[in-house]
PDB file of C-alpha atoms in Angstrom:
ATOM      1  CA  MET A   1       0.000   0.000   0.000  1.00  0.00           C
ATOM      2  CA  GLN A   2       1.265   3.474  -0.895  1.00  0.00           C
ATOM      3  CA  ALA A   3       2.511   5.942   1.723  1.00  0.00           C
ATOM      4  CA  ASN A   4      -0.254   7.932   3.415  1.00  0.00           C
ATOM      5  CA  LYS A   5      -2.858   5.436   2.273  1.00  0.00           C
ATOM      6  CA  LYS A   6      -5.176   4.010   4.906  1.00  0.00           C
ATOM      7  CA  THR A   7      -7.053   0.855   5.722  1.00  0.00           C
ATOM      8  CA  ILE A   8     -10.722   1.824   5.667  1.00  0.00           C
ATOM      9  CA  ALA A   9     -13.577  -0.331   6.934  1.00  0.00           C
ATOM     10  CA  VAL A  10     -16.774   0.626   5.133  1.00  0.00           C
ATOM     11  CA  LEU A  11     -19.714  -0.763   7.076  1.00  0.00           C
ATOM     12  CA  GLY A  12     -22.531  -1.165   4.589  1.00  0.00           C
ATOM     13  CA  ALA A  13     -22.490  -1.815   0.841  1.00  0.00           C
ATOM     14  CA  GLY A  14     -25.502   0.177  -0.296  1.00  0.00           C
ATOM     15  CA  ASN A  15     -25.240   3.032  -2.775  1.00  0.00           C
ATOM     16  CA  ILE A  16     -23.341   5.333  -0.392  1.00  0.00           C
ATOM     17  CA  GLY A  17     -20.935   2.749   1.017  1.00  0.00           C
ATOM     18  CA  ALA A  18     -20.275   1.068  -2.315  1.00  0.00           C
ATOM     19  CA  THR A  19     -19.607   4.333  -4.151  1.00  0.00           C
ATOM     20  CA  LEU A  20     -17.238   5.654  -1.491  1.00  0.00           C
ATOM     21  CA  GLY A  21     -15.455   2.329  -1.114  1.00  0.00           C
ATOM     22  CA  LYS A  22     -14.900   1.947  -4.854  1.00  0.00           C
ATOM     23  CA  LYS A  23     -13.395   5.414  -5.155  1.00  0.00           C
ATOM     24  CA  TRP A  24     -11.102   4.977  -2.164  1.00  0.00           C
ATOM     25  CA  SER A  25      -9.952   1.603  -3.445  1.00  0.00           C
ATOM     26  CA  ASN A  26      -9.199   3.122  -6.851  1.00  0.00           C
ATOM     27  CA  SER A  27      -7.206   5.838  -5.023  1.00  0.00           C
ATOM     28  CA  GLY A  28      -4.920   3.231  -3.497  1.00  0.00           C
ATOM     29  CA  HIS A  29      -6.466   2.745  -0.058  1.00  0.00           C
ATOM     30  CA  ARG A  30      -7.114  -0.704   1.359  1.00  0.00           C
ATOM     31  CA  VAL A  31     -10.901  -0.997   1.626  1.00  0.00           C
ATOM     32  CA  VAL A  32     -12.623  -3.703   3.661  1.00  0.00           C
ATOM     33  CA  PHE A  33     -16.404  -3.897   3.503  1.00  0.00           C
ATOM     34  CA  GLY A  34     -18.367  -5.110   6.513  1.00  0.00           C
ATOM     35  CA  VAL A  35     -21.841  -6.334   5.567  1.00  0.00           C
ATOM     36  CA  ASN A  36     -24.616  -8.529   6.908  1.00  0.00           C
ATOM     37  CA  ASP A  37     -24.303 -11.018   4.048  1.00  0.00           C
ATOM     38  CA  PRO A  38     -20.852 -11.251   2.413  1.00  0.00           C
ATOM     39  CA  ASN A  39     -22.350 -13.446  -0.302  1.00  0.00           C
ATOM     40  CA  GLY A  40     -25.469 -11.352  -0.931  1.00  0.00           C
ATOM     41  CA  PRO A  41     -26.365  -9.478  -4.140  1.00  0.00           C
ATOM     42  CA  LYS A  42     -24.670  -6.214  -3.124  1.00  0.00           C
ATOM     43  CA  SER A  43     -21.473  -8.044  -2.248  1.00  0.00           C
ATOM     44  CA  GLN A  44     -21.568  -9.898  -5.536  1.00  0.00           C
ATOM     45  CA  ASP A  45     -21.961  -6.605  -7.405  1.00  0.00           C
ATOM     46  CA  LEU A  46     -18.880  -5.234  -5.650  1.00  0.00           C
ATOM     47  CA  ARG A  47     -16.843  -8.295  -6.546  1.00  0.00           C
ATOM     48  CA  LYS A  48     -17.896  -7.987 -10.185  1.00  0.00           C
ATOM     49  CA  ALA A  49     -16.897  -4.327 -10.226  1.00  0.00           C
ATOM     50  CA  LEU A  50     -13.625  -4.578  -8.302  1.00  0.00           C
ATOM     51  CA  GLY A  51     -12.602  -8.228  -8.221  1.00  0.00           C
ATOM     52  CA  ASN A  52      -9.995  -8.846  -5.533  1.00  0.00           C
ATOM     53  CA  GLN A  53      -9.314  -5.137  -5.210  1.00  0.00           C
ATOM     54  CA  VAL A  54     -11.462  -4.979  -2.063  1.00  0.00           C
ATOM     55  CA  GLU A  55     -12.200  -7.371   0.790  1.00  0.00           C
ATOM     56  CA  ILE A  56     -15.749  -8.218   1.803  1.00  0.00           C
ATOM     57  CA  GLY A  57     -16.704  -9.883   5.071  1.00  0.00           C
ATOM     58  CA  THR A  58     -18.900  -9.510   8.091  1.00  0.00           C
ATOM     59  CA  VAL A  59     -18.728  -6.367  10.224  1.00  0.00           C
ATOM     60  CA  ALA A  60     -16.641  -8.250  12.793  1.00  0.00           C
ATOM     61  CA  GLU A  61     -14.231  -9.442  10.094  1.00  0.00           C
ATOM     62  CA  ALA A  62     -13.893  -5.938   8.652  1.00  0.00           C
ATOM     63  CA  LEU A  63     -13.060  -4.512  12.068  1.00  0.00           C
ATOM     64  CA  LYS A  64     -10.489  -7.251  12.680  1.00  0.00           C
ATOM     65  CA  ALA A  65      -8.642  -6.114   9.544  1.00  0.00           C
ATOM     66  CA  GLY A  66      -7.042  -3.271  11.510  1.00  0.00           C
ATOM     67  CA  PRO A  67      -8.750  -0.231   9.988  1.00  0.00           C
ATOM     68  CA  GLU A  68      -7.626   3.260  10.885  1.00  0.00           C
ATOM     69  CA  VAL A  69     -10.901   4.724   9.630  1.00  0.00           C
ATOM     70  CA  VAL A  70     -14.410   3.284   9.904  1.00  0.00           C
ATOM     71  CA  VAL A  71     -17.247   4.653   7.773  1.00  0.00           C
ATOM     72  CA  MET A  72     -20.787   4.134   9.034  1.00  0.00           C
ATOM     73  CA  ALA A  73     -22.784   3.653   5.834  1.00  0.00           C
ATOM     74  CA  VAL A  74     -25.511   1.440   7.281  1.00  0.00           C
ATOM     75  CA  PRO A  75     -29.094   2.646   7.830  1.00  0.00           C
ATOM     76  CA  GLY A  76     -29.201   5.110  10.724  1.00  0.00           C
ATOM     77  CA  ALA A  77     -31.587   2.877  12.663  1.00  0.00           C
ATOM     78  CA  ALA A  78     -28.950   0.118  12.726  1.00  0.00           C
ATOM     79  CA  ILE A  79     -26.210   2.198  14.379  1.00  0.00           C
ATOM     80  CA  ASP A  80     -27.124   1.569  18.027  1.00  0.00           C
ATOM     81  CA  ALA A  81     -27.087  -2.217  17.698  1.00  0.00           C
ATOM     82  CA  LEU A  82     -23.818  -2.075  15.764  1.00  0.00           C
ATOM     83  CA  LEU A  83     -22.182   0.056  18.460  1.00  0.00           C
ATOM     84  CA  THR A  84     -23.426  -2.192  21.249  1.00  0.00           C
ATOM     85  CA  GLU A  85     -21.956  -5.280  19.599  1.00  0.00           C
ATOM     86  CA  HIS A  86     -18.645  -3.840  18.369  1.00  0.00           C
ATOM     87  CA  LYS A  87     -17.799  -0.957  20.707  1.00  0.00           C
ATOM     88  CA  ALA A  88     -14.526  -2.519  21.867  1.00  0.00           C
ATOM     89  CA  GLN A  89     -13.249  -2.662  18.282  1.00  0.00           C
ATOM     90  CA  LEU A  90     -14.522   0.799  17.333  1.00  0.00           C
ATOM     91  CA  ASP A  91     -13.305   2.875  20.264  1.00  0.00           C
ATOM     92  CA  ARG A  92     -10.201   5.033  19.604  1.00  0.00           C
ATOM     93  CA  LEU A  93     -10.613   4.788  15.816  1.00  0.00           C
ATOM     94  CA  ILE A  94     -11.545   7.562  13.380  1.00  0.00           C
ATOM     95  CA  ILE A  95     -15.287   7.185  12.786  1.00  0.00           C
ATOM     96  CA  ILE A  96     -17.081   8.886   9.896  1.00  0.00           C
ATOM     97  CA  ASP A  97     -20.845   8.972  10.396  1.00  0.00           C
ATOM     98  CA  ALA A  98     -22.441   9.024   6.938  1.00  0.00           C
ATOM     99  CA  ALA A  99     -25.765   7.556   8.106  1.00  0.00           C
ATOM    100  CA  ASN A 100     -28.942   9.593   8.485  1.00  0.00           C
ATOM    101  CA  ARG A 101     -31.631   8.572  10.962  1.00  0.00           C
ATOM    102  CA  MET A 102     -34.461   9.218   8.563  1.00  0.00           C
ATOM    103  CA  GLY A 103     -37.772  10.300  10.082  1.00  0.00           C
ATOM    104  CA  GLN A 104     -36.251  11.111  13.483  1.00  0.00           C
ATOM    105  CA  SER A 105     -35.796  14.511  15.093  1.00  0.00           C
ATOM    106  CA  VAL A 106     -32.000  14.046  15.253  1.00  0.00           C
ATOM    107  CA  MET A 107     -30.403  12.715  12.069  1.00  0.00           C
ATOM    108  CA  ASN A 108     -26.993  11.813  13.484  1.00  0.00           C
ATOM    109  CA  SER A 109     -25.801   9.203  16.007  1.00  0.00           C
ATOM    110  CA  PHE A 110     -23.360  11.374  17.964  1.00  0.00           C
ATOM    111  CA  GLU A 111     -25.058  10.792  21.332  1.00  0.00           C
ATOM    112  CA  SER A 112     -24.766   7.050  20.814  1.00  0.00           C
ATOM    113  CA  PHE A 113     -21.124   7.419  19.817  1.00  0.00           C
ATOM    114  CA  LYS A 114     -20.371   9.388  22.979  1.00  0.00           C
ATOM    115  CA  GLU A 115     -22.056   6.718  25.093  1.00  0.00           C
ATOM    116  CA  HIS A 116     -20.513   3.631  23.492  1.00  0.00           C
ATOM    117  CA  ILE A 117     -17.172   4.778  22.024  1.00  0.00           C
ATOM    118  CA  PRO A 118     -16.117   7.905  23.954  1.00  0.00           C
ATOM    119  CA  GLU A 119     -12.462   7.658  22.896  1.00  0.00           C
ATOM    120  CA  ALA A 120     -13.196   7.544  19.171  1.00  0.00           C
ATOM    121  CA  ARG A 121     -12.607  10.571  16.950  1.00  0.00           C
ATOM    122  CA  ILE A 122     -15.986  11.226  15.390  1.00  0.00           C
ATOM    123  CA  PHE A 123     -16.754  13.056  12.156  1.00  0.00           C
ATOM    124  CA  ARG A 124     -20.008  13.859  10.410  1.00  0.00           C
ATOM    125  CA  ALA A 125     -19.462  13.675   6.644  1.00  0.00           C
ATOM    126  CA  PHE A 126     -20.917  12.249   3.429  1.00  0.00           C
ATOM    127  CA  ASN A 127     -24.487  12.631   4.758  1.00  0.00           C
ATOM    128  CA  THR A 128     -25.378  15.921   3.036  1.00  0.00           C
ATOM    129  CA  LEU A 129     -25.357  14.700  -0.572  1.00  0.00           C
ATOM    130  CA  GLY A 130     -26.575  11.714  -2.558  1.00  0.00           C
ATOM    131  CA  TRP A 131     -24.418   8.885  -3.803  1.00  0.00           C
ATOM    132  CA  GLU A 132     -24.685  10.285  -7.321  1.00  0.00           C
ATOM    133  CA  ASN A 133     -22.787  13.361  -6.113  1.00  0.00           C
ATOM    134  CA  PHE A 134     -19.972  11.099  -4.921  1.00  0.00           C
ATOM    135  CA  ALA A 135     -19.889   9.148  -8.174  1.00  0.00           C
ATOM    136  CA  ASP A 136     -19.560  12.362 -10.206  1.00  0.00           C
ATOM    137  CA  PRO A 137     -18.847  15.474  -8.077  1.00  0.00           C
ATOM    138  CA  ILE A 138     -18.194  17.852 -11.004  1.00  0.00           C
ATOM    139  CA  TYR A 139     -21.009  20.244 -11.990  1.00  0.00           C
ATOM    140  CA  GLN A 140     -20.476  22.299 -15.147  1.00  0.00           C
ATOM    141  CA  GLY A 141     -16.754  22.176 -14.485  1.00  0.00           C
ATOM    142  CA  VAL A 142     -17.083  23.105 -10.804  1.00  0.00           C
ATOM    143  CA  VAL A 143     -16.123  20.740  -7.971  1.00  0.00           C
ATOM    144  CA  ALA A 144     -18.935  20.287  -5.414  1.00  0.00           C
ATOM    145  CA  ASP A 145     -18.240  21.050  -1.752  1.00  0.00           C
ATOM    146  CA  LEU A 146     -18.683  18.584   1.091  1.00  0.00           C
ATOM    147  CA  PHE A 147     -19.438  20.206   4.448  1.00  0.00           C
ATOM    148  CA  TYR A 148     -18.262  18.219   7.451  1.00  0.00           C
ATOM    149  CA  CYS A 149     -17.454  18.561  11.144  1.00  0.00           C
ATOM    150  CA  GLY A 150     -15.478  16.677  13.769  1.00  0.00           C
ATOM    151  CA  SER A 151     -12.251  16.516  15.715  1.00  0.00           C
ATOM    152  CA  ASP A 152      -9.354  18.776  14.774  1.00  0.00           C
ATOM    153  CA  GLY A 153      -5.728  17.741  14.360  1.00  0.00           C
ATOM    154  CA  GLU A 154      -4.279  14.726  12.584  1.00  0.00           C
ATOM    155  CA  ALA A 155      -7.626  12.938  12.313  1.00  0.00           C
ATOM    156  CA  ARG A 156      -9.139  15.919  10.516  1.00  0.00           C
ATOM    157  CA  THR A 157      -6.244  15.924   8.033  1.00  0.00           C
ATOM    158  CA  ILE A 158      -6.941  12.264   7.264  1.00  0.00           C
ATOM    159  CA  VAL A 159     -10.667  12.840   6.773  1.00  0.00           C
ATOM    160  CA  GLU A 160     -10.052  15.860   4.532  1.00  0.00           C
ATOM    161  CA  SER A 161      -7.743  13.725   2.401  1.00  0.00           C
ATOM    162  CA  LEU A 162     -10.413  11.034   2.081  1.00  0.00           C
ATOM    163  CA  ILE A 163     -12.992  13.628   1.051  1.00  0.00           C
ATOM    164  CA  SER A 164     -10.585  14.952  -1.582  1.00  0.00           C
ATOM    165  CA  ASP A 165      -9.991  11.406  -2.853  1.00  0.00           C
ATOM    166  CA  ILE A 166     -13.707  11.191  -3.659  1.00  0.00           C
ATOM    167  CA  GLY A 167     -13.227  14.280  -5.824  1.00  0.00           C
ATOM    168  CA  LEU A 168     -15.051  16.705  -3.521  1.00  0.00           C
ATOM    169  CA  MET A 169     -13.822  19.947  -1.948  1.00  0.00           C
ATOM    170  CA  PRO A 170     -13.807  19.545   1.870  1.00  0.00           C
ATOM    171  CA  VAL A 171     -15.302  22.445   3.850  1.00  0.00           C
ATOM    172  CA  TYR A 172     -14.717  22.199   7.607  1.00  0.00           C
ATOM    173  CA  VAL A 173     -17.617  23.626   9.622  1.00  0.00           C
ATOM    174  CA  GLY A 174     -16.031  23.083  13.058  1.00  0.00           C
ATOM    175  CA  GLY A 175     -15.928  20.587  15.907  1.00  0.00           C
ATOM    176  CA  ILE A 176     -18.561  18.043  16.824  1.00  0.00           C
ATOM    177  CA  GLU A 177     -20.680  20.809  18.345  1.00  0.00           C
ATOM    178  CA  GLN A 178     -21.455  21.838  14.735  1.00  0.00           C
ATOM    179  CA  VAL A 179     -23.100  18.543  13.835  1.00  0.00           C
ATOM    180  CA  GLY A 180     -26.522  20.219  13.763  1.00  0.00           C
ATOM    181  CA  VAL A 181     -25.255  22.688  11.159  1.00  0.00           C
ATOM    182  CA  VAL A 182     -24.021  19.868   8.941  1.00  0.00           C
ATOM    183  CA  ASP A 183     -27.314  18.028   9.348  1.00  0.00           C
ATOM    184  CA  SER A 184     -29.222  21.165   8.360  1.00  0.00           C
ATOM    185  CA  ILE A 185     -27.347  21.108   5.050  1.00  0.00           C
ATOM    186  CA  ALA A 186     -28.554  17.541   4.580  1.00  0.00           C
ATOM    187  CA  GLY A 187     -32.083  18.783   5.288  1.00  0.00           C
ATOM    188  CA  LEU A 188     -31.659  21.473   2.630  1.00  0.00           C
ATOM    189  CA  TRP A 189     -30.514  18.860   0.092  1.00  0.00           C
ATOM    190  CA  PHE A 190     -33.575  16.713   0.805  1.00  0.00           C
ATOM    191  CA  ALA A 191     -35.902  19.720   0.639  1.00  0.00           C
ATOM    192  CA  LEU A 192     -34.567  20.737  -2.766  1.00  0.00           C
ATOM    193  CA  ALA A 193     -34.075  17.276  -4.267  1.00  0.00           C
ATOM    194  CA  PHE A 194     -37.432  15.848  -3.209  1.00  0.00           C
ATOM    195  CA  GLY A 195     -39.605  18.596  -1.748  1.00  0.00           C
ATOM    196  CA  GLN A 196     -38.991  20.914  -4.698  1.00  0.00           C
ATOM    197  CA  LYS A 197     -38.565  18.009  -7.123  1.00  0.00           C
ATOM    198  CA  ARG A 198     -35.225  19.253  -8.420  1.00  0.00           C
ATOM    199  CA  GLY A 199     -33.878  15.709  -8.488  1.00  0.00           C
ATOM    200  CA  ARG A 200     -30.837  14.111  -6.919  1.00  0.00           C
ATOM    201  CA  GLN A 201     -28.299  15.675  -9.282  1.00  0.00           C
ATOM    202  CA  LEU A 202     -27.685  18.791  -7.204  1.00  0.00           C
ATOM    203  CA  ALA A 203     -24.860  19.846  -4.907  1.00  0.00           C
ATOM    204  CA  PHE A 204     -23.574  22.899  -3.019  1.00  0.00           C
ATOM    205  CA  LYS A 205     -20.705  25.369  -3.394  1.00  0.00           C
ATOM    206  CA  LEU A 206     -19.302  27.838  -0.870  1.00  0.00           C
ATOM    207  CA  LEU A 207     -18.432  31.150  -2.545  1.00  0.00           C
ATOM    208  CA  THR A 208     -16.001  33.636  -0.968  1.00  0.00           C
ATOM    209  CA  ARG A 209     -14.030  36.709  -2.019  1.00  0.00           C
TER     210      ARG A 209
END
């Protein structure tokens, strides 16, 4: 593996997890998918697309692979059970929460993270756009922005690099206390894409002078 490349456990192989994992793998990172059924249709699709380029196993197997970064790309409602079962393996790692708790008053799982894995470095990212934006983040020649929040320091540098590897421009909103701001951007995306029927092919750009 190349210098500065990471081992990333992507938990979930739906549209979000699969798209992110494919791009990181193509960027030279070691990607290990943790899924409920390693032989299911989604896993088979990944193997067809990437062959032996990625590893696919259970969540426990993915976490045993020694990841430095774990991406939560499972349904938001599944986070609590996942944390309860695997908290010993997840604590102290870099955790990227990409899952939205749809239909609930709070979209993120930060309270659960603080309860179960208090030593982990938590980030909220990849929840404000659709998977199509990750697959192709260029709009009329302009790179889309990805707003995120979380710990500062070395972990932030790693997460920013992973965002850039997807082809997006990282925009840091602040520490974990800004998670509500990031989630409000997700709410805006949903309101425009579905409420205003603009479709999923839309993204955001921060403009400054």
